[in-house]
Short mmCIF file of C-alpha atoms in Angstrom, two decimals:
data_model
loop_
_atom_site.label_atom_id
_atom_site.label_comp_id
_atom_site.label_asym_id
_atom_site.label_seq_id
_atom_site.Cartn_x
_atom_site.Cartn_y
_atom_site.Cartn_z
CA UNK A 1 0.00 0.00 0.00
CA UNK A 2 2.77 2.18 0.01
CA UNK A 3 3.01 5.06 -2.34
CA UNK A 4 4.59 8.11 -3.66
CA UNK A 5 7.61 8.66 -1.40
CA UNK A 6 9.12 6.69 0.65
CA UNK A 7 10.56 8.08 4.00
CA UNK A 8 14.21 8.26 4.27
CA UNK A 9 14.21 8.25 8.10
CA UNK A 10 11.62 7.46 10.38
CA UNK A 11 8.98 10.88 11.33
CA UNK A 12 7.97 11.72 14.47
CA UNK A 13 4.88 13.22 13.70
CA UNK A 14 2.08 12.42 11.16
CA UNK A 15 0.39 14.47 9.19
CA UNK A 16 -2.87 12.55 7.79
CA UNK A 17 -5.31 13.68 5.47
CA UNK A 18 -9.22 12.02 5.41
CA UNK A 19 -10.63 12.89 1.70
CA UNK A 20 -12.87 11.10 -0.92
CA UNK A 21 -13.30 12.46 -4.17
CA UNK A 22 -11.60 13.91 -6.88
CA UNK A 23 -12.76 17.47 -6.01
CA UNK A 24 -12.01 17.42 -2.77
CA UNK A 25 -8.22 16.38 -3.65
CA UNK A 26 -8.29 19.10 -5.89
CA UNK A 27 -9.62 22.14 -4.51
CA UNK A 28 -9.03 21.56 -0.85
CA UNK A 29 -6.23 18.43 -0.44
CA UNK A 30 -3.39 19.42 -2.86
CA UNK A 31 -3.13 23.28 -1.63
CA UNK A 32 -3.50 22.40 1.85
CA UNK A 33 -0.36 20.07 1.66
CA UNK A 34 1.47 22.87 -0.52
CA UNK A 35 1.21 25.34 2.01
CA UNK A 36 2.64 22.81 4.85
CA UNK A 37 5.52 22.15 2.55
CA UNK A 38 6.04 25.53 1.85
CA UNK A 39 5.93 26.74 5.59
CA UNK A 40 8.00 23.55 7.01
CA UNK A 41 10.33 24.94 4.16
CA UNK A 42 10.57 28.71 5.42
CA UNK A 43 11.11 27.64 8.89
CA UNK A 44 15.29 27.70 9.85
CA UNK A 45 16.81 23.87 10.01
CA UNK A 46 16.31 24.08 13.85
CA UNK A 47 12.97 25.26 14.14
CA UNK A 48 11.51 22.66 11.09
CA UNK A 49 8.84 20.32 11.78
CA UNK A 50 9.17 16.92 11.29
CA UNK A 51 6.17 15.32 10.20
CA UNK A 52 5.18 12.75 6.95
CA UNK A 53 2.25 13.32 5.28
CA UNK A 54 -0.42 10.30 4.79
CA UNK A 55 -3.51 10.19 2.64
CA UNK A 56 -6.46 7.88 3.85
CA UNK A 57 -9.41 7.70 1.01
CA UNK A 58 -12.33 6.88 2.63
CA UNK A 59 -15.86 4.90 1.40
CA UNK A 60 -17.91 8.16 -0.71
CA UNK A 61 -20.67 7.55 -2.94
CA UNK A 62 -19.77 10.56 -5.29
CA UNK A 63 -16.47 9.15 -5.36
CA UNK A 64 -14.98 7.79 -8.98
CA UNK A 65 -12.41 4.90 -8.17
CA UNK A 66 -9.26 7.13 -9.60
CA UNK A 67 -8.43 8.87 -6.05
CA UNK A 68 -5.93 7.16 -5.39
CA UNK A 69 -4.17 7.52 -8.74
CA UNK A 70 -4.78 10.72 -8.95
CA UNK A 71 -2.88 11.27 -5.57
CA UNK A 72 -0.24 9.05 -6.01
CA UNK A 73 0.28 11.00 -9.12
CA UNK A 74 1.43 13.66 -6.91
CA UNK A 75 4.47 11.87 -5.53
CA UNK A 76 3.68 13.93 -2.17
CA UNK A 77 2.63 11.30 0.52
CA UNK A 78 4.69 8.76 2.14
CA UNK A 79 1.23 6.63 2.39
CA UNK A 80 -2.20 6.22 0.51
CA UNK A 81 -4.55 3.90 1.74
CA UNK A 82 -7.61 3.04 -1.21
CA UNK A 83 -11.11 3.85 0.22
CA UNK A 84 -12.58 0.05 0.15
CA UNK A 85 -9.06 -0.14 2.76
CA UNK A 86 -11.05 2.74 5.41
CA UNK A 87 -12.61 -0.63 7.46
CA UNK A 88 -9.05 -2.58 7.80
CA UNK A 89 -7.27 0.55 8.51
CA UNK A 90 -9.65 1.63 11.24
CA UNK A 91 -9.59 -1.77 13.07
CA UNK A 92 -5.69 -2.69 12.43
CA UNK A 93 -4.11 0.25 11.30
CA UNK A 94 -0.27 -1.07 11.88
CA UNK A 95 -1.17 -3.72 8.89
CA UNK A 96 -0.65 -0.50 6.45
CA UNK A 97 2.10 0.90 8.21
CA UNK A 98 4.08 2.33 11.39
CA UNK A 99 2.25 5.21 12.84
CA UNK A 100 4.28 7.50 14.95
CA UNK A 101 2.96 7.92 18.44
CA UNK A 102 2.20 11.33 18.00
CA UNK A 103 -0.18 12.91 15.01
CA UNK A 104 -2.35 14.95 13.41
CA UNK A 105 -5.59 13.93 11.54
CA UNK A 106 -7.53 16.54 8.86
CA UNK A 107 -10.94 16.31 7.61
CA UNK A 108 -10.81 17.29 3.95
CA UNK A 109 -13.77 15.49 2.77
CA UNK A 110 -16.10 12.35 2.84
CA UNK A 111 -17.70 11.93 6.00
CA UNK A 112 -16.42 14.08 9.13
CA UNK A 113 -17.07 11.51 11.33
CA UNK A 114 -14.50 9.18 9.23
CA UNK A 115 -11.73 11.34 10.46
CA UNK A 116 -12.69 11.60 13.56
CA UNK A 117 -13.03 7.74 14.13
CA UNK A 118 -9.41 7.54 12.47
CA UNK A 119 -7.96 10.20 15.25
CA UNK A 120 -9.08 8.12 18.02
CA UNK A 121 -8.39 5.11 16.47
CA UNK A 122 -4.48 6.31 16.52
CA UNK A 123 -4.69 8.41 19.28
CA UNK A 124 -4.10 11.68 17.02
CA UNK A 125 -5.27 15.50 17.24
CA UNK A 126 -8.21 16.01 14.81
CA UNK A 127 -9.03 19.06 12.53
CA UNK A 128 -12.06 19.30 10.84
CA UNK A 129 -12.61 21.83 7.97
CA UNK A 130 -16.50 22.84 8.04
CA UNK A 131 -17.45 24.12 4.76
CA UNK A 132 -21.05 24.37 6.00
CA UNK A 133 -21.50 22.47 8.92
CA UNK A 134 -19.58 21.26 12.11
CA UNK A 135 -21.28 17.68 12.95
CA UNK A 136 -19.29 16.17 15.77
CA UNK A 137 -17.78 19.16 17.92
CA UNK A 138 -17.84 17.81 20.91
CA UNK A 139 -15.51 15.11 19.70
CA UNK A 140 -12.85 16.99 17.43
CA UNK A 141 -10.08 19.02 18.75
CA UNK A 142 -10.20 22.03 16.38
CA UNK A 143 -12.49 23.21 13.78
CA UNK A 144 -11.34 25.69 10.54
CA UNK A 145 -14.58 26.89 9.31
CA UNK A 146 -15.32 28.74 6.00
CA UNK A 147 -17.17 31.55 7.32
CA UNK A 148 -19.20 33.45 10.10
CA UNK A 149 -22.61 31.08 9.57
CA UNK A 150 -20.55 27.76 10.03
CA UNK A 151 -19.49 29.24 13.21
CA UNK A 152 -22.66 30.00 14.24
CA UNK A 153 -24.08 26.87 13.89
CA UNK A 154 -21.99 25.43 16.26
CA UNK A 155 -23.02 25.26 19.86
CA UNK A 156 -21.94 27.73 21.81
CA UNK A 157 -19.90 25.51 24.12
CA UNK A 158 -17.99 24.03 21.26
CA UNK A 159 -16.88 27.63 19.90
CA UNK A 160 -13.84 28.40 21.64
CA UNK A 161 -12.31 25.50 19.31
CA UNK A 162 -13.54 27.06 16.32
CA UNK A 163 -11.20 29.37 13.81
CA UNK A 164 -12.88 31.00 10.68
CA UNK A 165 -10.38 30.98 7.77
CA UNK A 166 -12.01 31.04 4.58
CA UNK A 167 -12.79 29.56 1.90
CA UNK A 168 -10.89 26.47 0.38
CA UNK A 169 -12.28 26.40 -2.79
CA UNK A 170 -11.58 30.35 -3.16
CA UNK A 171 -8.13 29.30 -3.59
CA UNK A 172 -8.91 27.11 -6.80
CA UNK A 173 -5.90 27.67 -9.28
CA UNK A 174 -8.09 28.99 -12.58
CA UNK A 175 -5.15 28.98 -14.87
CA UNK A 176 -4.98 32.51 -16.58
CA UNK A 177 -3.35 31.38 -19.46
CA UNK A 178 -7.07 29.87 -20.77
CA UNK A 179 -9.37 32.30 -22.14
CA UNK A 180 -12.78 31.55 -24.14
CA UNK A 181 -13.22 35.68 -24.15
CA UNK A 182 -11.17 35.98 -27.41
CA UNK A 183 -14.92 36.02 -29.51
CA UNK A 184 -17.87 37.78 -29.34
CA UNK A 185 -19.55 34.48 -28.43
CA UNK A 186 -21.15 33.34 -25.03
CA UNK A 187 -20.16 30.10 -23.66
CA UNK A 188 -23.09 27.62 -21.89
CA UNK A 189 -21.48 24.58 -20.38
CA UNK A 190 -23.67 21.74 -19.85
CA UNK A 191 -23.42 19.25 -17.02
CA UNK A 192 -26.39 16.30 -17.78
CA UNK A 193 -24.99 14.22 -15.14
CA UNK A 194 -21.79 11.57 -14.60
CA UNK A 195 -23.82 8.30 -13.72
CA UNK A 196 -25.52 6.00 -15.67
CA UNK A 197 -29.12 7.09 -14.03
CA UNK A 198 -28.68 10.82 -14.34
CA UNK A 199 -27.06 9.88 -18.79
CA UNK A 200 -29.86 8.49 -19.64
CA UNK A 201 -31.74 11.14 -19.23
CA UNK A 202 -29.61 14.19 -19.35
CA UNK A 203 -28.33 13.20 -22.00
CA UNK A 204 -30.95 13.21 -24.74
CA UNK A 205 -32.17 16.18 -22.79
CA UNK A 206 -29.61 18.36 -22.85
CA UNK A 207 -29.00 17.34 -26.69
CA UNK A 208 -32.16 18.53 -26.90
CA UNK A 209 -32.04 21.69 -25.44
CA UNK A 210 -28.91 22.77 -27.20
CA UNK A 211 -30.25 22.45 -30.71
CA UNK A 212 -33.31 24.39 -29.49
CA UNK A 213 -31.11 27.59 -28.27
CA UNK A 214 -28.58 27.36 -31.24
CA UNK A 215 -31.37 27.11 -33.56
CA UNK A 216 -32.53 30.57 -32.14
CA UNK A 217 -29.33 32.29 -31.38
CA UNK A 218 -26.31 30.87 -33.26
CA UNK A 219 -23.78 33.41 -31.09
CA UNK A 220 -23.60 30.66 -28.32
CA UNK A 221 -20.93 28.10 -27.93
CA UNK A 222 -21.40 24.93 -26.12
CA UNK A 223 -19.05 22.65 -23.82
CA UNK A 224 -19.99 19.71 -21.31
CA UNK A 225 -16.64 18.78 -19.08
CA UNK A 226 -17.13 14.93 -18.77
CA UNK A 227 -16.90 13.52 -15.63
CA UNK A 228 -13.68 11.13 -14.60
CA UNK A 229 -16.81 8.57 -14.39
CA UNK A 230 -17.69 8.51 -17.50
CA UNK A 231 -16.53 8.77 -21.51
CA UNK A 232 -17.78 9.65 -24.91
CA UNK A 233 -18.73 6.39 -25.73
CA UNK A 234 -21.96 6.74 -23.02
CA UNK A 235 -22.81 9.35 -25.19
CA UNK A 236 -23.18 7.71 -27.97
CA UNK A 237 -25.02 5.26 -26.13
CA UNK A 238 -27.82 7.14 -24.42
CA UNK A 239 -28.43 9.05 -27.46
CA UNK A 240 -29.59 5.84 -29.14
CA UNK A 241 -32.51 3.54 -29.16
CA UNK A 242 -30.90 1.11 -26.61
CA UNK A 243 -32.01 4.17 -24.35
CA UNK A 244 -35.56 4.00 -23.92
CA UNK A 245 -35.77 7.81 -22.74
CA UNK A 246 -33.96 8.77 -26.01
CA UNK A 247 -37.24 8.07 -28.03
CA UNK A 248 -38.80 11.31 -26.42
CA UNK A 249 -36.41 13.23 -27.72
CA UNK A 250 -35.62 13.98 -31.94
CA UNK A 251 -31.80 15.36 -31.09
CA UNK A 252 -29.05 13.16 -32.00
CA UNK A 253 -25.59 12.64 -31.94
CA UNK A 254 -24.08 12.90 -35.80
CA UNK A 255 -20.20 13.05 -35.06
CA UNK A 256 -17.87 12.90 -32.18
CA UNK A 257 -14.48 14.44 -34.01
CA UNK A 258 -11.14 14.88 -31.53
CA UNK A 259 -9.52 18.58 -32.11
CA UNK A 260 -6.12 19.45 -32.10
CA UNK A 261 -4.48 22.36 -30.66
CA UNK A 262 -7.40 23.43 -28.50
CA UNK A 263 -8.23 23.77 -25.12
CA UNK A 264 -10.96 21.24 -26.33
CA UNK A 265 -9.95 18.08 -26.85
CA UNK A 266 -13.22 16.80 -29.17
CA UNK A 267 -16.37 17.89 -30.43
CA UNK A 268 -20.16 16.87 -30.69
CA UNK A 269 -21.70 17.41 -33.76
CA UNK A 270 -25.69 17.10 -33.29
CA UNK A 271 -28.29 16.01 -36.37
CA UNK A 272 -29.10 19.45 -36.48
CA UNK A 273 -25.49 20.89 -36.72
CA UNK A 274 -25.17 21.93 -33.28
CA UNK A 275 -21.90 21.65 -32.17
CA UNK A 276 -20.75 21.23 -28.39
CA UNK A 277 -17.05 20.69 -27.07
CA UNK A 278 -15.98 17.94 -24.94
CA UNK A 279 -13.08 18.69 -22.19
CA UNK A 280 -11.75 15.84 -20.61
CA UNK A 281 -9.76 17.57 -18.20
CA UNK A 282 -10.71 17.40 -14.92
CA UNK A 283 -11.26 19.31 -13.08
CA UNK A 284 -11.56 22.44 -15.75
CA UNK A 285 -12.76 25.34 -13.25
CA UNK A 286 -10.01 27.71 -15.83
CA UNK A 287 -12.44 26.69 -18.65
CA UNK A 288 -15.98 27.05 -16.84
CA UNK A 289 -14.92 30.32 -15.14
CA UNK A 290 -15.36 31.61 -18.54
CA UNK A 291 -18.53 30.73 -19.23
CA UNK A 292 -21.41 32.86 -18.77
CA UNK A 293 -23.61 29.84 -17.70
CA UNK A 294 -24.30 26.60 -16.81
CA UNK A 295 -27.10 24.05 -17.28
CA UNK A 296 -26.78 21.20 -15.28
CA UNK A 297 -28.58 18.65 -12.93
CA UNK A 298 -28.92 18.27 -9.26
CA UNK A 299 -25.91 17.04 -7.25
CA UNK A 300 -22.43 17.90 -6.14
CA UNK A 301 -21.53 20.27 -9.53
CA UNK A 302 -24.01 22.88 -7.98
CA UNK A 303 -21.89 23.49 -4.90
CA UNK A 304 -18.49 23.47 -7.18
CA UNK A 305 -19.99 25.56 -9.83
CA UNK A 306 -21.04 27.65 -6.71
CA UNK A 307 -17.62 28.16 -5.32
CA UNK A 308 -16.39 29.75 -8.75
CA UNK A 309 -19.76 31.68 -8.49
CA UNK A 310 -20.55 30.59 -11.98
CA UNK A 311 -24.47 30.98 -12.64
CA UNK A 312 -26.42 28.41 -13.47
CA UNK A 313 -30.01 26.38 -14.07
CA UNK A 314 -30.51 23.74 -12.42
CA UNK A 315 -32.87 21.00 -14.22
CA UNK A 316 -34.71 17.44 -13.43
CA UNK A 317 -37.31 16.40 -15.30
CA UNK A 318 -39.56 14.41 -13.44
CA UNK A 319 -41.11 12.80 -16.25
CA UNK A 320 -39.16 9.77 -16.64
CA UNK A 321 -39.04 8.45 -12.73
CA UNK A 322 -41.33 5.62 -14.48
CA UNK A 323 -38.55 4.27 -16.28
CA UNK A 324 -36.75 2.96 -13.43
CA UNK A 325 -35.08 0.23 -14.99
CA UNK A 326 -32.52 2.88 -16.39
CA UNK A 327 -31.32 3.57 -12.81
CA UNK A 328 -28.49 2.58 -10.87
CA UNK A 329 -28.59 0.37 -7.49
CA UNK A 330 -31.39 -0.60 -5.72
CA UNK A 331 -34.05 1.49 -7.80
CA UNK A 332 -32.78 -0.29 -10.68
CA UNK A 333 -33.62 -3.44 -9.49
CA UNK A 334 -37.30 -3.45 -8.26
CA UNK A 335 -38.06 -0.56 -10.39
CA UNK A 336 -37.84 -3.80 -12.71
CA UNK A 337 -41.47 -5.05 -11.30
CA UNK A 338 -44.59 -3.23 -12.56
CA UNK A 339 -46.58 -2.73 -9.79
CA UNK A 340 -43.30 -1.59 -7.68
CA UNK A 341 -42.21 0.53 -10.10
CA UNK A 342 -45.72 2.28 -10.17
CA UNK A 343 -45.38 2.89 -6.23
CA UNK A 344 -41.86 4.16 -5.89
CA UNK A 345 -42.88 7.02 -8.95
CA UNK A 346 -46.08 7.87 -7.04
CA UNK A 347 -44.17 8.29 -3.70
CA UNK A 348 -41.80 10.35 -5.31
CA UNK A 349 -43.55 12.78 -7.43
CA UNK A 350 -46.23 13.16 -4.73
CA UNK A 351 -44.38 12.85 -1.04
CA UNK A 352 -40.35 13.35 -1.79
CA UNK A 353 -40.65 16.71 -4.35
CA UNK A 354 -43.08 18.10 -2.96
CA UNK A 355 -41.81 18.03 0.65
CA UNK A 356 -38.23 18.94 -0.14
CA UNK A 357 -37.83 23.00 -0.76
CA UNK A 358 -34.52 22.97 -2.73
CA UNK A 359 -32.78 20.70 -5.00
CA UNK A 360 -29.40 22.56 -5.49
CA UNK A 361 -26.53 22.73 -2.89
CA UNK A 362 -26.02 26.74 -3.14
CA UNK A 363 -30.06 27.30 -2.45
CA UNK A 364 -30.09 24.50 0.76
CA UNK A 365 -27.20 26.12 2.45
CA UNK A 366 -28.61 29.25 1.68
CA UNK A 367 -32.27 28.22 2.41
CA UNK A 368 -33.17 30.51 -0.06
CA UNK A 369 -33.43 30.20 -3.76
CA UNK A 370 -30.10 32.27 -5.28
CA UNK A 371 -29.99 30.10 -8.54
CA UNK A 372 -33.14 28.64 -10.48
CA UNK A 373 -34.42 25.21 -10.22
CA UNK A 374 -36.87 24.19 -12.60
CA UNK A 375 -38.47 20.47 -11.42
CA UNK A 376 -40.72 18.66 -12.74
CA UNK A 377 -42.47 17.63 -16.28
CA UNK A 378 -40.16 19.97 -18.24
CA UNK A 379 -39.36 20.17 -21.86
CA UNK A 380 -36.34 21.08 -23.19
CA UNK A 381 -37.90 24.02 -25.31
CA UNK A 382 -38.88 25.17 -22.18
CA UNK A 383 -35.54 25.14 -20.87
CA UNK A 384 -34.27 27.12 -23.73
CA UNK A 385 -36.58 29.62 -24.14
CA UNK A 386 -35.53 30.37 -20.16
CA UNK A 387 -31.57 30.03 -21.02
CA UNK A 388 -31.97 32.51 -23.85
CA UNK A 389 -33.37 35.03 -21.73
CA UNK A 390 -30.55 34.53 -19.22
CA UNK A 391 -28.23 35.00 -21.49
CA UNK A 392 -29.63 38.31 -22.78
CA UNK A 393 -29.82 39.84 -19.03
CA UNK A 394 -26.43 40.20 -17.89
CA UNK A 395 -27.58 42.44 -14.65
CA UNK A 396 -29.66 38.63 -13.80
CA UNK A 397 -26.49 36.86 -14.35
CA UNK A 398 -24.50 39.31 -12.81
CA UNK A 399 -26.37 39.18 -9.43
CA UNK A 400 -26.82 35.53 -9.20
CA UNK A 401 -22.84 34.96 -9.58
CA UNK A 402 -22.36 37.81 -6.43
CA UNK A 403 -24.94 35.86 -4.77
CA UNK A 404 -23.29 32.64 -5.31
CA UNK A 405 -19.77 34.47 -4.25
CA UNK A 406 -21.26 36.48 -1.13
CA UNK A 407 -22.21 32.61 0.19
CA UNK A 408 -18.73 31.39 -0.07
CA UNK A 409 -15.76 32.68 2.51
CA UNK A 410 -12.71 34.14 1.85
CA UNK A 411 -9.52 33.42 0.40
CA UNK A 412 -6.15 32.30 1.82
CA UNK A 413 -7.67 29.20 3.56
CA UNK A 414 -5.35 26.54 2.63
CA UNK A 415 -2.28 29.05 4.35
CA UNK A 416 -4.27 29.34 7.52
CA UNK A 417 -5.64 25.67 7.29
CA UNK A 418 -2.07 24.79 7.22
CA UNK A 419 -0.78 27.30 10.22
CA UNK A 420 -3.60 25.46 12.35
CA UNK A 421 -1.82 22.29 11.72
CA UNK A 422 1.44 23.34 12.05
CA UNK A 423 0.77 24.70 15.19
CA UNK A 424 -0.53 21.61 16.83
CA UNK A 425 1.91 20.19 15.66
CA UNK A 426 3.99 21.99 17.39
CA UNK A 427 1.92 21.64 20.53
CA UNK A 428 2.31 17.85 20.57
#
């Protein structure tokens, strides 16, 4: 299980890291462990820390299996434990490796009480970053939280061990040298979804609605970032007639041509002659920063389009809960059965939407609604018509992104994050 580099001389302190996903490594992981480098490095030889940083993945359903390549990629942790590992480590962590006696464990994503489990386990100081929400004060040692209302929410009791520092995510690396701003043309990225259950649906969908708004207003340019999950080739697929939801819909896939010398690295050419550009890159925040707007479905792309306060419209079309058998897990499988299937629709449409208030990460933290939702029996013309407008009111645009940004914290977090630690390290 060892990875990256190997330790020349046995640490005295360890530095460990709790994440899951890709993003989370990303935005919040890799500048977190930059900064510790960087101030361990501007310290004098007497006064450096000696401490080995360690990765733990741990179990995430919004996680894509690469983590730990991705990481390892790096070449910046003595140790990377895989996230179907989390169980084994927790019960007999010495099977992975020697832990020092004395250590340091950071929440940086997944589940916060993960990390906190894994600090008692080894007898180790925890951290937790709150982006939103503290959930186990009473049991962590310190807390770094992203702004004033994460404070807040903490009981009172607990807030002496609280430290606001900012936002994470505010530090995201955009990559000047990328600019889409070069034509007179907007940019819409589109984001139908990065599992199988969310494709076969978004994806004729969104087809759908981007032949609709280029057929109306041929100044737009389109671009859907695919997801480390998935590839072209499930585009191709749920575009065809082995996708029973892409009967509802007349847009299809004509070409799928790779480009050269482009930020791009292929492009969609639909039956109607829309065109939309594929990045593979991921994360591309440079790229979407640039855009003046996104379409995309519920999940965890609201709150990162959020933190680079890009606006956007969030979609579901309720329509299709019927066709169960097109979904992942569980649903998938007893959504097979008629009458079942029936049941689990009619529970849905009539109990689940209509009790829930918002769909989209930025308008739940918020608990109010800062970007558009539309749910329910939608069509994409509908969809359109509403994108077209957006994209014609730039004051609409323009208040939804400060919105988006006045919800997020500051920046410098990943310094400060990494001060925190340094300093209990130093207290150990």
């Amino acid at each position: 299980m060892y990875s990256g580099l190997t330790a020349m001389k046995k640490k005295s302190v360890a530095v460990v890291i709790v994440s899951n996903g890709p993003g989370e490594l990303t935005t919040w992981v890799n500048p977190v462990i930059n900064e510790l480098n960087k101030i361990n490095k501007a310290l004098c030889d007497d006064d450096k820390i000696n401490f080995t940083l360690r990765l733990v993945l741990v179990p995430c359903p919004n996680a894509t299996g690469k983590e730990y390549l991705v990481a390892n990629s790096w070449n910046k942790f003595e140790l990377i434990t895989k996230s179907k590992s989390f169980w084994k480590l927790l019960i007999k962590p010495h099977s992975f490796a020697n832990w020092p006696k004395k250590g340091v464990v950071i929440f940086l994503g997944g589940d916060q009480l993960w990390s906190i489990l894994l600090a008692k386990r080894l007898g180790y100081l925890n951290i937790t970053y709150a982006e939103w929400i503290s959930r186990w004060p009473q049991w962590t040692n310190e807390i770094a939280a992203m702004n004033l209302k994460v404070k807040k929410l903490i009981p009172k009791k607990y807030q002496y061990k609280c430290q606001i520092i900012g936002d994470l995510m505010a530090d995201i690396k955009l990559g000047s040298e990328i600019s889409l701003k070069n034509t007179e043309k907007n940019y819409i990225a589109l984001l139908p979804g990065s599992k199988k259950a969310k494709l076969s649906v978004g994806v004729p969908f969104f087809l759908e609605i981007a032949d609709h708004i280029a057929e109306e207003n041929q100044n737009i340019n389109f671009i859907i970032p695919i997801a480390p999950t998935t590839d072209k080739s499930e585009f191709l697929f749920f575009q065809s007639e082995r996708n029973p939801i892409a009967k509802y819909y007349s847009s299809k896939i004509k070409t799928i041509k790779k480009i050269k010398d482009s930020c791009f690295d292929s492009v969609i050419e639909t039956s109607k002659n829309t065109k939309i550009y594929l990045i593979e890159k991921y994360p591309c925040y440079e790229i979407l920063k640039e855009c003046d707007l996104a379409i995309t479905t519920v999940g965890a792309n609201t709150a990162e389009l959020a933190a680079i306060a890009l606006p956007m419209l969030v979609v579901l079309p309720t329509q299709h809960l019927n066709k169960m058998n097109a979904w992942d897990g569980i649903f998938g499988l007893i959504g097979k059965i008629s009458f079942i299937n029936k049941f689990i629709t009619f529970a849905i449409k009539y109990f689940y939407f209509k009790k829930k208030k918002f769909f989209a990460w930025p308008n739940i933290k918020a608990k109010r609604m800062i970007i558009p939702e539309r749910i329910g029996n939608i069509s994409p013309v509908k969809i359109a018509r509403e994108v077209l407008f957006l994209i014609k009111n730039k004051n609409k645009l323009k208040s939804i992104s400060d919105s988006l940004q006045k919800e997020r914290g500051n920046k410098g977090a990943a310094e400060k994050l990494a001060s925190m630690i340094v300093n209990a390290i130093k207290k150990l």
